[in-house]
C-alpha positions as a Markdown table, in Angstrom:
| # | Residue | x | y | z |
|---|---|---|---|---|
| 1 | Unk | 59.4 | -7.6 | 145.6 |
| 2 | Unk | 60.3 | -9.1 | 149.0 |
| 3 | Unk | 56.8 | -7.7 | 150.6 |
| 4 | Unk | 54.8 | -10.3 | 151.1 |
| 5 | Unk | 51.0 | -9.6 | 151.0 |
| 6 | Unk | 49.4 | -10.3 | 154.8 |
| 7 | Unk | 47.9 | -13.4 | 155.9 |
| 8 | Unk | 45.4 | -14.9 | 153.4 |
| 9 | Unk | 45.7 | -12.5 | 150.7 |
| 10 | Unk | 47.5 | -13.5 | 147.2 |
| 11 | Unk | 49.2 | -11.3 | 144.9 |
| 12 | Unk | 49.4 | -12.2 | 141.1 |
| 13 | Unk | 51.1 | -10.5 | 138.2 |
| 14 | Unk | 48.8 | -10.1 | 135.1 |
| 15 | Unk | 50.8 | -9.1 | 131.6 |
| 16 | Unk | 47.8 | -8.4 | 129.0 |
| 17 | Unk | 49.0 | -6.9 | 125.3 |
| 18 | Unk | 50.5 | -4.0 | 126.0 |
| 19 | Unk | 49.3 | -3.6 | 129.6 |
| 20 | Unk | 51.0 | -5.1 | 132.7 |
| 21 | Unk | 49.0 | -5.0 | 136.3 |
| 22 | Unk | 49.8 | -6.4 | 139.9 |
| 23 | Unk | 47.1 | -7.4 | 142.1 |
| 24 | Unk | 46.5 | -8.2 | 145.3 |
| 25 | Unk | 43.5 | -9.7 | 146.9 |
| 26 | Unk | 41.5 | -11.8 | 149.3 |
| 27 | Unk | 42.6 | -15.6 | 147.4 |
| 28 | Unk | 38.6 | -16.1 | 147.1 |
| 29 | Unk | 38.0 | -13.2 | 145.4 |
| 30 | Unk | 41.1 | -14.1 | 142.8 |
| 31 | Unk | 39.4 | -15.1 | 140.4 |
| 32 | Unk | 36.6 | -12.7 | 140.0 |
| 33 | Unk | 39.3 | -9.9 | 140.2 |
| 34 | Unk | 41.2 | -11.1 | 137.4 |
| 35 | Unk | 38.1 | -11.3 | 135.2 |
| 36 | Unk | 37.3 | -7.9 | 136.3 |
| 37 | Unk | 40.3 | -6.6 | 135.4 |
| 38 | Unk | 41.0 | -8.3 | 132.3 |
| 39 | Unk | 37.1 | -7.5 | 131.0 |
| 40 | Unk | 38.4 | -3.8 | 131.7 |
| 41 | Unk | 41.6 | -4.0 | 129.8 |
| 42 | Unk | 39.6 | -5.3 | 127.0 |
| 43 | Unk | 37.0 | -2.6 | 126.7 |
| 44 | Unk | 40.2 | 0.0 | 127.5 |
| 45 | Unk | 42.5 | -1.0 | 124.3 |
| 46 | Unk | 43.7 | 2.0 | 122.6 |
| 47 | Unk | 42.1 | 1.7 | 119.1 |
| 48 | Unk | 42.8 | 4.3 | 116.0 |
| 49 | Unk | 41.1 | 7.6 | 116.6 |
| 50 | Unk | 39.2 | 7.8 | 113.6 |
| 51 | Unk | 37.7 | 4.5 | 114.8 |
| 52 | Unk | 36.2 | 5.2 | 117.8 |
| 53 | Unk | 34.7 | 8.1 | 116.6 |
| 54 | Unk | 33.0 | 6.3 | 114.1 |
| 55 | Unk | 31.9 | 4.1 | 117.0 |
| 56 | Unk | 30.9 | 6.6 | 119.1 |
| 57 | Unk | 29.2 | 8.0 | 116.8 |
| 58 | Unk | 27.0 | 4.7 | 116.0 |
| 59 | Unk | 26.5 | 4.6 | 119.7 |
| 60 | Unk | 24.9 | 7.3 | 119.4 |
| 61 | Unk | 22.4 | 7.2 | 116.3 |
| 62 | Unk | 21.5 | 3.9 | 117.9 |
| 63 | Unk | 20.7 | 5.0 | 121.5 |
| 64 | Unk | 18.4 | 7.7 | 119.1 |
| 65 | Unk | 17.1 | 4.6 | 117.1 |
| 66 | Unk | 15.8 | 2.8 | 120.7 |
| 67 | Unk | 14.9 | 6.3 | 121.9 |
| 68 | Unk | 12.3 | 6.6 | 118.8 |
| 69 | Unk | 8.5 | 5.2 | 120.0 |
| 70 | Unk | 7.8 | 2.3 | 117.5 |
| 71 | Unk | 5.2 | 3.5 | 115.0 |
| 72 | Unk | 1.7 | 1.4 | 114.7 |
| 73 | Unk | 1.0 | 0.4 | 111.4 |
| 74 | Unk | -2.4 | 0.4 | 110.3 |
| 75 | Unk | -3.8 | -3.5 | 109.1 |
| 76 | Unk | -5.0 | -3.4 | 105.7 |
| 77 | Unk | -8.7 | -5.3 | 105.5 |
| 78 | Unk | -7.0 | -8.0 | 103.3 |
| 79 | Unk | -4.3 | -8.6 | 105.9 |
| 80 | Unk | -6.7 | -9.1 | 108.9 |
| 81 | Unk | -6.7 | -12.8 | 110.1 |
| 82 | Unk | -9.8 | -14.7 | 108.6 |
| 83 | Unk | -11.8 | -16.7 | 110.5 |
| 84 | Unk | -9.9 | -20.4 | 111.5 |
| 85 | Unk | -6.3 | -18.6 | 111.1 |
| 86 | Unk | -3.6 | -20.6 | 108.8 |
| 87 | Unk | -6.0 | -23.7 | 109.0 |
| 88 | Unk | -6.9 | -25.3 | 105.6 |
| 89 | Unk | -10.2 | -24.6 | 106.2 |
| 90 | Unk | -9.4 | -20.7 | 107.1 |
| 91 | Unk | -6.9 | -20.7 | 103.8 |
| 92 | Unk | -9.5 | -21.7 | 102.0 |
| 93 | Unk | -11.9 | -19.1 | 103.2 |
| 94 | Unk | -9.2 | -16.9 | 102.4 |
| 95 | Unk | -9.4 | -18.4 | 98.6 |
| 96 | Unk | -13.1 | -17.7 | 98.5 |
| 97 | Unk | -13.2 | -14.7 | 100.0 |
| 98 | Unk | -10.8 | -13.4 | 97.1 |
| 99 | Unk | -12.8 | -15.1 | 94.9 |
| 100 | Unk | -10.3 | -17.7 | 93.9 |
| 101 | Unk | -13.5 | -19.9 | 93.2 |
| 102 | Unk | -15.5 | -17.6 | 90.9 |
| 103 | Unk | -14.7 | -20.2 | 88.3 |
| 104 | Unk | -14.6 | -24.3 | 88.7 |
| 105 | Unk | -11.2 | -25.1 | 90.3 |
| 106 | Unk | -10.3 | -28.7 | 90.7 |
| 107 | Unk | -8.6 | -30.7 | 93.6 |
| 108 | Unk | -5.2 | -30.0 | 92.1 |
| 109 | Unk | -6.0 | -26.3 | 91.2 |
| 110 | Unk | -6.5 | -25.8 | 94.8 |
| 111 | Unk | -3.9 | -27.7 | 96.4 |
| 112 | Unk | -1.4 | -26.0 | 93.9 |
| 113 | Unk | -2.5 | -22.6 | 94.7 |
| 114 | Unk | -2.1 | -23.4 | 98.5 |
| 115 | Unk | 1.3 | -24.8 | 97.9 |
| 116 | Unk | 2.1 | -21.9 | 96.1 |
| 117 | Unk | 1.5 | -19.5 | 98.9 |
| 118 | Unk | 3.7 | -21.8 | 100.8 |
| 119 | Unk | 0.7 | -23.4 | 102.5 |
| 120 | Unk | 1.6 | -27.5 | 101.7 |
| 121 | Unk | -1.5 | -29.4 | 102.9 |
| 122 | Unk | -2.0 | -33.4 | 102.7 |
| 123 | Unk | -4.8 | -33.6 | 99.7 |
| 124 | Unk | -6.9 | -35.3 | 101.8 |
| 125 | Unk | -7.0 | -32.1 | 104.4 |
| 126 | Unk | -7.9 | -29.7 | 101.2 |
| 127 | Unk | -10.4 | -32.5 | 100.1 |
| 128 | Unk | -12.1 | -32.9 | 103.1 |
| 129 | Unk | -12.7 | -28.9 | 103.6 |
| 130 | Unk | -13.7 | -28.4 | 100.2 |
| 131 | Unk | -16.4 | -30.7 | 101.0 |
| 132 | Unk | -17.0 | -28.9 | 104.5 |
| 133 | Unk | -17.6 | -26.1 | 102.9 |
| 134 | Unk | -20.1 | -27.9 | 100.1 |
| 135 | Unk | -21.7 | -29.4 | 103.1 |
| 136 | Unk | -22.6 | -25.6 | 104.7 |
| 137 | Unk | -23.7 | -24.3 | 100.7 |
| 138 | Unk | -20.7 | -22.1 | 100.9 |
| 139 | Unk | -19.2 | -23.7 | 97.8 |
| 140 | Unk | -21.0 | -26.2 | 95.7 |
| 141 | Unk | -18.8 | -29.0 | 93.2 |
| 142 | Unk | -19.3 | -30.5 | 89.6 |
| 143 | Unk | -18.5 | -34.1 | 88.1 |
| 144 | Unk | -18.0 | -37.1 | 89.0 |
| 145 | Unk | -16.2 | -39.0 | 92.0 |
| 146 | Unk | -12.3 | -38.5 | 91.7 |
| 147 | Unk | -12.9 | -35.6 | 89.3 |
| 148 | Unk | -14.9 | -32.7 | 91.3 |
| 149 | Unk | -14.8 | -29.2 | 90.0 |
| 150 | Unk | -15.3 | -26.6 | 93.2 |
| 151 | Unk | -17.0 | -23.3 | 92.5 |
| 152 | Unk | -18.5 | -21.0 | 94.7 |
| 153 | Unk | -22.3 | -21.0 | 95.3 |
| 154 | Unk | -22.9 | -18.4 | 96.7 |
| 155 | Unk | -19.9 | -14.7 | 96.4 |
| 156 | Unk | -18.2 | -13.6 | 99.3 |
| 157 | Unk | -20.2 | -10.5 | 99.2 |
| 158 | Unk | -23.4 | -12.3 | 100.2 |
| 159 | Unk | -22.8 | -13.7 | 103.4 |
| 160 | Unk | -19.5 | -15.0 | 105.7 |
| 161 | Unk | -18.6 | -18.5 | 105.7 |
| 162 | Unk | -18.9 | -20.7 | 108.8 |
């Protein structure tokens, strides 16, 4: 221990675990050598036998997992994207199309089933596409102010909406 590292170089004594390392280095670079090194003791532990096989071995079945080309899955015609996306107006083209409104379905009906679907629109929103959708002779309503019934006026089947 009386050697004394040359001129500008620094010499430092690491004790990690079980592990015990000298080093000696430019004193700039200290810092980033002594990460380096302790980094490497880390990934270097001895560990139980049995164990690193086992995590070689998962190593291995996922390098074959990212090695395996990703497999296209064909979209079903009721999962394709309807006109106006995840808009209350395209949900509720979504509705029709299934032909949620073969039968009268009030205000509430509607904005329950939305909610339902985990779709939670103001009322108003729902309201004013309904009547949107009146408006074009896509849908047509029953009753009185406050108290419409919505049904479709014309099936899915006969033409798109919008």
């Amino acid at each position: 221990m009386s050697e004394s590292p040359p001129q500008g170089e620094v010499k430092v004594r690491l004790k990690h675990g079980e592990w015990e390392i000298e080093i000696t280095c430019v004193e700039s670079k200290v810092k980033q050598v002594v990460e380096t090194v302790l980094s490497s003791l880390d990934s270097a532990k001895i560990v139980d036998p049995a164990i690193r096989a086992q995590m070689d071995e998962l190593k291995r079945e996922i390098e074959a997992l990212k090695a395996r080309p990703v497999e296209a899955r064909p979209v079903a015609a009721e999962q394709k994207p309807v006109k106006g996306g995840m808009t209350c107006r395209g949900l509720l083209e979504t509705l029709w199309l299934e032909g949620y409104f073969g039968e009268d379905r009030s205000l509430a009906d509607v904005h329950e089933e939305l909610s339902r679907r985990g779709y939670n629109y103001d009322r108003t929103a729902v309201s004013h596409s309904l009547t949107d959708m009146v408006r074009e002779n896509i849908m047509t309503r029953n009753g009185t102010m406050r108290n419409y019934r919505y049904i479709q006026k014309r099936p899915p089947s006969d033409a798109t909406p919008g």
